[in-house]
Amino acid sequence: MGVFRHDEIIETDSVYMVNLPTPPARFFASDNFSGAHPRYIDALSRANKGHVPAYGNDALSHRANELFNELCGVDVEMLCVFGGTGSNVVALGNVLQPAESVLCTQWSHINVDETGAPEKLLGAKLQDVASVDGKLRVSDIEQAAQAIGNIHHVQPGVVSITQATELGTLYSADEISNICDAAHSFGMRVHLDGARIANAVAALGGNAATFRSLTFDAGVDVVSFGGTKNAMLGAEVVLLPRTQNSTRGKLIRKQFTQMPSKQRFISAQFVTALEDGFWIETAAHANAMALRLYEALADIESLQLVRPAVNSLYPIVEPAVKKALQEWSFFWDWDLTAHQVRWMTSWDTTAEDVDAFALGVRQALGFS
């Protein structure tokens, strides 16, 4: 195949037109591309009345914390923050000790997509381990633990896992429990990056008990709970079980410039999300749209599609075809060395969007 433009493929011996259909109304690039759900905008509007105490001392923040206590099954410090990177830095800052490292996979968001923020702001080394599926394993913890007690080596202090992972895979509750048991046996703590925890919960059971089984019941020490990728507007929170030392969490959050003065606007969204399980409903829809896309394209062997666990697919797309499709309806590259891209659905992806995107992909690849 030769040069592929938006409307034609030029080969050495022939030229023929590729009539791509009208692109979908919404992109398949990221759940960060989507807007906020109208229910959350309404919640913001209702919160935008009068004067209330700042810095989390308002009624909405107290209510949100009560709902998180119910969700987690333990009393937690609810540390609202501005974004996912800030959430991870604040969470890690609450469980790291001097001269300690954070064990994570090579794919982890803290390792790849946070511009070195954890290392710069925490002064801690990230020890990334290779993983073919984005998941960290007990054997990785056991290997890192060999450095414990050696004065010349950084001491592994925190294990950070992502649920769902950066490759769209999922840890089972048992896998997380085993990781926590192994980490705790060596005196390490466990952080869970839950930027897409809602998608994982929706896929693995779809209720509060599922969330608890994947987090605090399994032994996780601190959770970064994401809302922004799941239909909210700038709503992220760190969940830290209340202990004698947890009150320092608010100080650490302030030190890392993540304290929202008008916290009621973040809290209002979490109240709306948690009171009736709406946060799981929106994630479940995103997951379902990814499955619909998979089913529409699974017969194309060159894409090497794997049935999605959550709301993302990672096909292999030949570079010339990829370029044309990205110009038609943008999506992100993922692993350039493997010609792998990412297609991601969101809370507002429609069946019509999926069908239009699938049709374009099929036509670009020469399938009817």
PDB file of C-alpha atoms in Angstrom, residues 15-261:
ATOM      1  CA  VAL A  15      -5.657   4.821  -7.829  1.00  0.00           C
ATOM      2  CA  TYR A  16      -9.067   4.358  -6.286  1.00  0.00           C
ATOM      3  CA  MET A  17     -11.301   6.466  -4.092  1.00  0.00           C
ATOM      4  CA  VAL A  18     -12.157   5.700  -0.500  1.00  0.00           C
ATOM      5  CA  ASN A  19     -15.472   7.314   0.239  1.00  0.00           C
ATOM      6  CA  LEU A  20     -15.442   7.579   4.006  1.00  0.00           C
ATOM      7  CA  PRO A  21     -18.874   8.239   5.480  1.00  0.00           C
ATOM      8  CA  THR A  22     -19.859  11.233   7.553  1.00  0.00           C
ATOM      9  CA  PRO A  23     -17.768  11.008  10.724  1.00  0.00           C
ATOM     10  CA  PRO A  24     -19.462  10.331  14.055  1.00  0.00           C
ATOM     11  CA  ALA A  25     -20.655  13.296  16.081  1.00  0.00           C
ATOM     12  CA  ARG A  26     -18.305  12.359  18.922  1.00  0.00           C
ATOM     13  CA  PHE A  27     -14.669  11.329  18.932  1.00  0.00           C
ATOM     14  CA  PHE A  28     -13.259   7.972  20.000  1.00  0.00           C
ATOM     15  CA  ALA A  29     -10.053   9.528  21.342  1.00  0.00           C
ATOM     16  CA  SER A  30     -10.629   9.848  25.081  1.00  0.00           C
ATOM     17  CA  ASP A  31     -13.292  10.058  27.741  1.00  0.00           C
ATOM     18  CA  ASN A  32     -11.617  13.364  28.584  1.00  0.00           C
ATOM     19  CA  PHE A  33     -12.956  14.721  25.282  1.00  0.00           C
ATOM     20  CA  SER A  34     -16.569  14.484  26.415  1.00  0.00           C
ATOM     21  CA  GLY A  35     -18.471  17.208  28.179  1.00  0.00           C
ATOM     22  CA  ALA A  36     -20.061  16.974  31.605  1.00  0.00           C
ATOM     23  CA  HIS A  37     -23.368  15.186  32.062  1.00  0.00           C
ATOM     24  CA  PRO A  38     -26.345  17.590  32.412  1.00  0.00           C
ATOM     25  CA  ARG A  39     -27.068  16.161  35.870  1.00  0.00           C
ATOM     26  CA  TYR A  40     -23.685  17.382  37.058  1.00  0.00           C
ATOM     27  CA  ILE A  41     -24.151  20.772  35.428  1.00  0.00           C
ATOM     28  CA  ASP A  42     -27.489  21.031  37.232  1.00  0.00           C
ATOM     29  CA  ALA A  43     -25.766  20.098  40.488  1.00  0.00           C
ATOM     30  CA  LEU A  44     -23.224  22.859  39.932  1.00  0.00           C
ATOM     31  CA  SER A  45     -25.994  25.332  39.244  1.00  0.00           C
ATOM     32  CA  ARG A  46     -27.829  24.394  42.430  1.00  0.00           C
ATOM     33  CA  ALA A  47     -24.605  24.742  44.414  1.00  0.00           C
ATOM     34  CA  ASN A  48     -24.006  28.185  42.953  1.00  0.00           C
ATOM     35  CA  LYS A  49     -26.322  29.995  45.347  1.00  0.00           C
ATOM     36  CA  GLY A  50     -25.397  32.312  48.171  1.00  0.00           C
ATOM     37  CA  HIS A  51     -22.388  32.244  50.448  1.00  0.00           C
ATOM     38  CA  VAL A  52     -21.251  29.085  52.230  1.00  0.00           C
ATOM     39  CA  PRO A  53     -18.111  28.267  54.231  1.00  0.00           C
ATOM     40  CA  ALA A  54     -15.039  27.558  52.098  1.00  0.00           C
ATOM     41  CA  TYR A  55     -12.387  24.817  52.066  1.00  0.00           C
ATOM     42  CA  GLY A  56     -14.783  21.909  52.494  1.00  0.00           C
ATOM     43  CA  ASN A  57     -16.676  23.252  55.501  1.00  0.00           C
ATOM     44  CA  ASP A  58     -19.982  23.364  53.603  1.00  0.00           C
ATOM     45  CA  ALA A  59     -23.010  21.088  53.802  1.00  0.00           C
ATOM     46  CA  LEU A  60     -22.444  19.545  50.373  1.00  0.00           C
ATOM     47  CA  SER A  61     -18.906  18.520  51.288  1.00  0.00           C
ATOM     48  CA  HIS A  62     -20.081  16.987  54.554  1.00  0.00           C
ATOM     49  CA  ARG A  63     -22.754  15.058  52.647  1.00  0.00           C
ATOM     50  CA  ALA A  64     -20.283  13.881  50.017  1.00  0.00           C
ATOM     51  CA  ASN A  65     -17.946  12.624  52.743  1.00  0.00           C
ATOM     52  CA  GLU A  66     -20.827  10.709  54.351  1.00  0.00           C
ATOM     53  CA  LEU A  67     -21.605   9.070  51.014  1.00  0.00           C
ATOM     54  CA  PHE A  68     -17.963   8.122  50.484  1.00  0.00           C
ATOM     55  CA  ASN A  69     -17.897   6.605  53.981  1.00  0.00           C
ATOM     56  CA  GLU A  70     -20.878   4.462  52.994  1.00  0.00           C
ATOM     57  CA  LEU A  71     -19.294   3.500  49.668  1.00  0.00           C
ATOM     58  CA  CYS A  72     -15.928   2.615  51.195  1.00  0.00           C
ATOM     59  CA  GLY A  73     -17.242   0.812  54.250  1.00  0.00           C
ATOM     60  CA  VAL A  74     -14.771   2.788  56.383  1.00  0.00           C
ATOM     61  CA  ASP A  75     -14.521   6.390  57.511  1.00  0.00           C
ATOM     62  CA  VAL A  76     -12.338   8.257  55.043  1.00  0.00           C
ATOM     63  CA  GLU A  77     -10.755  11.646  54.675  1.00  0.00           C
ATOM     64  CA  MET A  78     -12.234  12.988  51.440  1.00  0.00           C
ATOM     65  CA  LEU A  79      -9.532  15.132  49.854  1.00  0.00           C
ATOM     66  CA  CYS A  80     -11.002  16.888  46.816  1.00  0.00           C
ATOM     67  CA  VAL A  81      -8.410  17.913  44.234  1.00  0.00           C
ATOM     68  CA  PHE A  82      -8.339  19.486  40.784  1.00  0.00           C
ATOM     69  CA  GLY A  83      -7.077  16.716  38.491  1.00  0.00           C
ATOM     70  CA  GLY A  84      -5.804  13.193  38.154  1.00  0.00           C
ATOM     71  CA  THR A  85      -2.117  14.032  38.447  1.00  0.00           C
ATOM     72  CA  GLY A  86      -2.764  16.086  41.553  1.00  0.00           C
ATOM     73  CA  SER A  87      -4.830  13.260  42.978  1.00  0.00           C
ATOM     74  CA  ASN A  88      -2.026  10.752  42.517  1.00  0.00           C
ATOM     75  CA  VAL A  89       0.630  13.066  43.932  1.00  0.00           C
ATOM     76  CA  VAL A  90      -1.465  13.867  47.005  1.00  0.00           C
ATOM     77  CA  ALA A  91      -2.347  10.199  47.518  1.00  0.00           C
ATOM     78  CA  LEU A  92       1.258   9.046  47.240  1.00  0.00           C
ATOM     79  CA  GLY A  93       2.411  11.916  49.435  1.00  0.00           C
ATOM     80  CA  ASN A  94       0.234  10.578  52.220  1.00  0.00           C
ATOM     81  CA  VAL A  95       1.787   7.121  52.276  1.00  0.00           C
ATOM     82  CA  LEU A  96       5.422   7.665  51.251  1.00  0.00           C
ATOM     83  CA  GLN A  97       8.282   7.939  53.722  1.00  0.00           C
ATOM     84  CA  PRO A  98      11.764   9.447  53.126  1.00  0.00           C
ATOM     85  CA  ALA A  99      14.163   7.387  50.991  1.00  0.00           C
ATOM     86  CA  GLU A 100      11.325   5.260  49.635  1.00  0.00           C
ATOM     87  CA  SER A 101      10.316   4.445  46.072  1.00  0.00           C
ATOM     88  CA  VAL A 102       7.020   3.756  44.313  1.00  0.00           C
ATOM     89  CA  LEU A 103       6.727   0.448  42.480  1.00  0.00           C
ATOM     90  CA  CYS A 104       4.523   0.668  39.359  1.00  0.00           C
ATOM     91  CA  THR A 105       4.311  -0.732  35.838  1.00  0.00           C
ATOM     92  CA  GLN A 106       5.949   0.789  32.801  1.00  0.00           C
ATOM     93  CA  TRP A 107       2.452   1.711  31.525  1.00  0.00           C
ATOM     94  CA  SER A 108       1.256   3.453  34.662  1.00  0.00           C
ATOM     95  CA  HIS A 109      -0.053   6.989  34.375  1.00  0.00           C
ATOM     96  CA  ILE A 110       2.278   8.189  37.120  1.00  0.00           C
ATOM     97  CA  ASN A 111       5.217   6.832  35.113  1.00  0.00           C
ATOM     98  CA  VAL A 112       4.224   7.930  31.604  1.00  0.00           C
ATOM     99  CA  ASP A 113       1.704  10.757  31.635  1.00  0.00           C
ATOM    100  CA  GLU A 114       2.392  13.038  34.583  1.00  0.00           C
ATOM    101  CA  THR A 115       5.493  14.874  33.331  1.00  0.00           C
ATOM    102  CA  GLY A 116       7.547  13.478  36.177  1.00  0.00           C
ATOM    103  CA  ALA A 117       5.320  15.193  38.770  1.00  0.00           C
ATOM    104  CA  PRO A 118       5.496  12.417  41.389  1.00  0.00           C
ATOM    105  CA  GLU A 119       9.282  12.314  41.229  1.00  0.00           C
ATOM    106  CA  LYS A 120       9.722  16.088  41.225  1.00  0.00           C
ATOM    107  CA  LEU A 121       7.147  16.932  43.881  1.00  0.00           C
ATOM    108  CA  LEU A 122       7.593  13.904  46.135  1.00  0.00           C
ATOM    109  CA  GLY A 123      11.329  13.474  45.671  1.00  0.00           C
ATOM    110  CA  ALA A 124      10.723   9.758  45.295  1.00  0.00           C
ATOM    111  CA  LYS A 125      11.985   7.348  42.674  1.00  0.00           C
ATOM    112  CA  LEU A 126       9.450   5.540  40.507  1.00  0.00           C
ATOM    113  CA  GLN A 127      10.521   1.929  39.950  1.00  0.00           C
ATOM    114  CA  ASP A 128       8.671   0.827  36.835  1.00  0.00           C
ATOM    115  CA  VAL A 129       8.464  -2.852  35.950  1.00  0.00           C
ATOM    116  CA  ALA A 130       7.712  -4.400  32.580  1.00  0.00           C
ATOM    117  CA  SER A 131       4.185  -5.671  32.013  1.00  0.00           C
ATOM    118  CA  VAL A 132       2.567  -7.055  28.893  1.00  0.00           C
ATOM    119  CA  ASP A 133      -0.963  -6.290  30.098  1.00  0.00           C
ATOM    120  CA  GLY A 134      -0.536  -3.214  32.295  1.00  0.00           C
ATOM    121  CA  LYS A 135      -0.864  -5.233  35.506  1.00  0.00           C
ATOM    122  CA  LEU A 136       1.654  -5.464  38.334  1.00  0.00           C
ATOM    123  CA  ARG A 137       2.190  -8.855  39.971  1.00  0.00           C
ATOM    124  CA  VAL A 138       3.168 -10.233  43.357  1.00  0.00           C
ATOM    125  CA  SER A 139       6.458 -11.434  41.877  1.00  0.00           C
ATOM    126  CA  ASP A 140       7.332  -7.814  41.041  1.00  0.00           C
ATOM    127  CA  ILE A 141       6.873  -6.882  44.692  1.00  0.00           C
ATOM    128  CA  GLU A 142       8.974  -9.809  45.865  1.00  0.00           C
ATOM    129  CA  GLN A 143      11.749  -8.848  43.457  1.00  0.00           C
ATOM    130  CA  ALA A 144      11.761  -5.208  44.577  1.00  0.00           C
ATOM    131  CA  ALA A 145      11.715  -6.229  48.243  1.00  0.00           C
ATOM    132  CA  GLN A 146      15.226  -7.671  47.878  1.00  0.00           C
ATOM    133  CA  ALA A 147      16.490  -4.084  48.250  1.00  0.00           C
ATOM    134  CA  ILE A 148      14.968  -3.667  51.699  1.00  0.00           C
ATOM    135  CA  GLY A 149      17.635  -3.037  54.302  1.00  0.00           C
ATOM    136  CA  ASN A 150      20.413  -2.269  51.813  1.00  0.00           C
ATOM    137  CA  ILE A 151      21.629   1.204  52.697  1.00  0.00           C
ATOM    138  CA  HIS A 152      22.781   1.818  49.120  1.00  0.00           C
ATOM    139  CA  HIS A 153      19.375   1.150  47.571  1.00  0.00           C
ATOM    140  CA  VAL A 154      16.173   3.141  47.571  1.00  0.00           C
ATOM    141  CA  GLN A 155      13.660   1.354  49.768  1.00  0.00           C
ATOM    142  CA  PRO A 156      10.469   0.189  48.042  1.00  0.00           C
ATOM    143  CA  GLY A 157       7.728   1.784  50.120  1.00  0.00           C
ATOM    144  CA  VAL A 158       4.578   2.029  48.022  1.00  0.00           C
ATOM    145  CA  VAL A 159       3.030  -0.193  45.374  1.00  0.00           C
ATOM    146  CA  SER A 160       0.854   1.734  42.910  1.00  0.00           C
ATOM    147  CA  ILE A 161      -1.639  -0.077  40.697  1.00  0.00           C
ATOM    148  CA  THR A 162      -4.206   1.294  38.254  1.00  0.00           C
ATOM    149  CA  GLN A 163      -7.776  -0.002  38.010  1.00  0.00           C
ATOM    150  CA  ALA A 164      -8.749  -0.180  35.157  1.00  0.00           C
ATOM    151  CA  THR A 165      -5.208  -0.286  33.776  1.00  0.00           C
ATOM    152  CA  GLU A 166      -3.751   1.886  31.051  1.00  0.00           C
ATOM    153  CA  LEU A 167      -4.235  -1.042  28.659  1.00  0.00           C
ATOM    154  CA  GLY A 168      -7.894  -1.496  29.539  1.00  0.00           C
ATOM    155  CA  THR A 169      -7.315  -4.631  31.601  1.00  0.00           C
ATOM    156  CA  LEU A 170      -8.738  -5.349  35.044  1.00  0.00           C
ATOM    157  CA  TYR A 171      -7.449  -6.706  38.318  1.00  0.00           C
ATOM    158  CA  SER A 172      -9.777  -9.138  40.068  1.00  0.00           C
ATOM    159  CA  ALA A 173     -10.536  -8.541  43.737  1.00  0.00           C
ATOM    160  CA  ASP A 174      -8.374 -11.546  44.586  1.00  0.00           C
ATOM    161  CA  GLU A 175      -5.446 -10.185  42.587  1.00  0.00           C
ATOM    162  CA  ILE A 176      -5.616  -6.868  44.423  1.00  0.00           C
ATOM    163  CA  SER A 177      -5.918  -8.635  47.767  1.00  0.00           C
ATOM    164  CA  ASN A 178      -2.863 -10.743  46.976  1.00  0.00           C
ATOM    165  CA  ILE A 179      -0.901  -7.653  45.965  1.00  0.00           C
ATOM    166  CA  CYS A 180      -1.871  -5.919  49.207  1.00  0.00           C
ATOM    167  CA  ASP A 181      -0.952  -8.946  51.284  1.00  0.00           C
ATOM    168  CA  ALA A 182       2.454  -9.185  49.622  1.00  0.00           C
ATOM    169  CA  ALA A 183       3.127  -5.456  49.911  1.00  0.00           C
ATOM    170  CA  HIS A 184       2.086  -5.311  53.553  1.00  0.00           C
ATOM    171  CA  SER A 185       4.230  -8.329  54.401  1.00  0.00           C
ATOM    172  CA  PHE A 186       7.244  -6.221  53.425  1.00  0.00           C
ATOM    173  CA  GLY A 187       5.993  -3.084  55.154  1.00  0.00           C
ATOM    174  CA  MET A 188       4.882  -1.421  51.907  1.00  0.00           C
ATOM    175  CA  ARG A 189       1.643   0.473  51.376  1.00  0.00           C
ATOM    176  CA  VAL A 190      -0.673   0.217  48.357  1.00  0.00           C
ATOM    177  CA  HIS A 191      -2.056   3.066  46.263  1.00  0.00           C
ATOM    178  CA  LEU A 192      -4.803   2.493  43.714  1.00  0.00           C
ATOM    179  CA  ASP A 193      -5.057   4.945  40.832  1.00  0.00           C
ATOM    180  CA  GLY A 194      -8.772   4.864  40.119  1.00  0.00           C
ATOM    181  CA  ALA A 195      -9.043   7.404  37.331  1.00  0.00           C
ATOM    182  CA  ARG A 196     -11.426   4.906  35.692  1.00  0.00           C
ATOM    183  CA  ILE A 197     -12.469   2.988  38.797  1.00  0.00           C
ATOM    184  CA  ALA A 198     -16.109   3.476  37.812  1.00  0.00           C
ATOM    185  CA  ASN A 199     -15.588   1.523  34.591  1.00  0.00           C
ATOM    186  CA  ALA A 200     -13.910  -1.269  36.535  1.00  0.00           C
ATOM    187  CA  VAL A 201     -16.698  -1.404  39.107  1.00  0.00           C
ATOM    188  CA  ALA A 202     -19.342  -1.421  36.366  1.00  0.00           C
ATOM    189  CA  ALA A 203     -17.560  -4.310  34.626  1.00  0.00           C
ATOM    190  CA  LEU A 204     -16.959  -6.447  37.696  1.00  0.00           C
ATOM    191  CA  GLY A 205     -20.251  -6.256  39.547  1.00  0.00           C
ATOM    192  CA  GLY A 206     -21.731  -2.801  39.357  1.00  0.00           C
ATOM    193  CA  ASN A 207     -22.364  -1.951  43.000  1.00  0.00           C
ATOM    194  CA  ALA A 208     -20.804  -0.562  46.169  1.00  0.00           C
ATOM    195  CA  ALA A 209     -19.771  -4.023  47.341  1.00  0.00           C
ATOM    196  CA  THR A 210     -17.745  -4.404  44.149  1.00  0.00           C
ATOM    197  CA  PHE A 211     -15.963  -1.129  44.832  1.00  0.00           C
ATOM    198  CA  ARG A 212     -15.120  -2.165  48.379  1.00  0.00           C
ATOM    199  CA  SER A 213     -13.843  -5.567  47.229  1.00  0.00           C
ATOM    200  CA  LEU A 214     -11.453  -3.836  44.820  1.00  0.00           C
ATOM    201  CA  THR A 215     -10.198  -1.251  47.298  1.00  0.00           C
ATOM    202  CA  PHE A 216     -10.355  -1.083  51.091  1.00  0.00           C
ATOM    203  CA  ASP A 217     -11.694  -4.587  51.721  1.00  0.00           C
ATOM    204  CA  ALA A 218      -8.748  -5.873  49.682  1.00  0.00           C
ATOM    205  CA  GLY A 219      -6.288  -3.904  51.803  1.00  0.00           C
ATOM    206  CA  VAL A 220      -5.630  -0.834  49.642  1.00  0.00           C
ATOM    207  CA  ASP A 221      -4.267   2.038  51.745  1.00  0.00           C
ATOM    208  CA  VAL A 222      -5.236   5.044  49.621  1.00  0.00           C
ATOM    209  CA  VAL A 223      -7.395   5.521  46.530  1.00  0.00           C
ATOM    210  CA  SER A 224      -7.367   8.177  43.814  1.00  0.00           C
ATOM    211  CA  PHE A 225     -11.044   8.243  42.813  1.00  0.00           C
ATOM    212  CA  GLY A 226     -11.695   9.720  39.388  1.00  0.00           C
ATOM    213  CA  GLY A 227     -14.785  11.591  38.292  1.00  0.00           C
ATOM    214  CA  THR A 228     -13.651  13.726  35.370  1.00  0.00           C
ATOM    215  CA  LYS A 229     -13.322  10.840  32.909  1.00  0.00           C
ATOM    216  CA  ASN A 230     -16.758   9.666  34.012  1.00  0.00           C
ATOM    217  CA  ALA A 231     -18.959  12.622  33.021  1.00  0.00           C
ATOM    218  CA  MET A 232     -17.972  15.072  35.763  1.00  0.00           C
ATOM    219  CA  LEU A 233     -16.314  18.478  35.518  1.00  0.00           C
ATOM    220  CA  GLY A 234     -12.903  18.682  37.204  1.00  0.00           C
ATOM    221  CA  ALA A 235     -13.966  16.353  40.023  1.00  0.00           C
ATOM    222  CA  GLU A 236     -11.293  14.126  41.558  1.00  0.00           C
ATOM    223  CA  VAL A 237     -10.840  12.975  45.136  1.00  0.00           C
ATOM    224  CA  VAL A 238      -8.301  11.157  47.295  1.00  0.00           C
ATOM    225  CA  LEU A 239      -9.839   8.686  49.737  1.00  0.00           C
ATOM    226  CA  LEU A 240      -7.711   8.100  52.822  1.00  0.00           C
ATOM    227  CA  PRO A 241      -8.957   5.964  55.732  1.00  0.00           C
ATOM    228  CA  ARG A 242      -9.168   7.998  58.916  1.00  0.00           C
ATOM    229  CA  THR A 243      -6.369   7.221  61.326  1.00  0.00           C
ATOM    230  CA  GLN A 244      -4.380   9.249  63.798  1.00  0.00           C
ATOM    231  CA  ASN A 245      -2.132  10.352  60.928  1.00  0.00           C
ATOM    232  CA  SER A 246      -4.792  10.952  58.249  1.00  0.00           C
ATOM    233  CA  THR A 247      -5.382  14.536  59.364  1.00  0.00           C
ATOM    234  CA  ARG A 248      -2.061  15.364  57.734  1.00  0.00           C
ATOM    235  CA  GLY A 249      -3.702  14.620  54.403  1.00  0.00           C
ATOM    236  CA  LYS A 250      -5.257  18.070  54.236  1.00  0.00           C
ATOM    237  CA  LEU A 251      -1.896  19.666  54.954  1.00  0.00           C
ATOM    238  CA  ILE A 252      -0.210  17.608  52.249  1.00  0.00           C
ATOM    239  CA  ARG A 253      -2.980  18.526  49.786  1.00  0.00           C
ATOM    240  CA  LYS A 254      -2.474  22.218  50.549  1.00  0.00           C
ATOM    241  CA  GLN A 255       1.286  21.917  50.192  1.00  0.00           C
ATOM    242  CA  PHE A 256       0.839  20.443  46.720  1.00  0.00           C
ATOM    243  CA  THR A 257      -1.481  23.331  45.733  1.00  0.00           C
ATOM    244  CA  GLN A 258      -4.495  21.046  45.365  1.00  0.00           C
ATOM    245  CA  MET A 259      -6.868  22.551  47.943  1.00  0.00           C
ATOM    246  CA  PRO A 260     -10.041  23.913  46.303  1.00  0.00           C
ATOM    247  CA  SER A 261     -11.401  26.905  48.187  1.00  0.00           C
TER     248      SER A 261
END
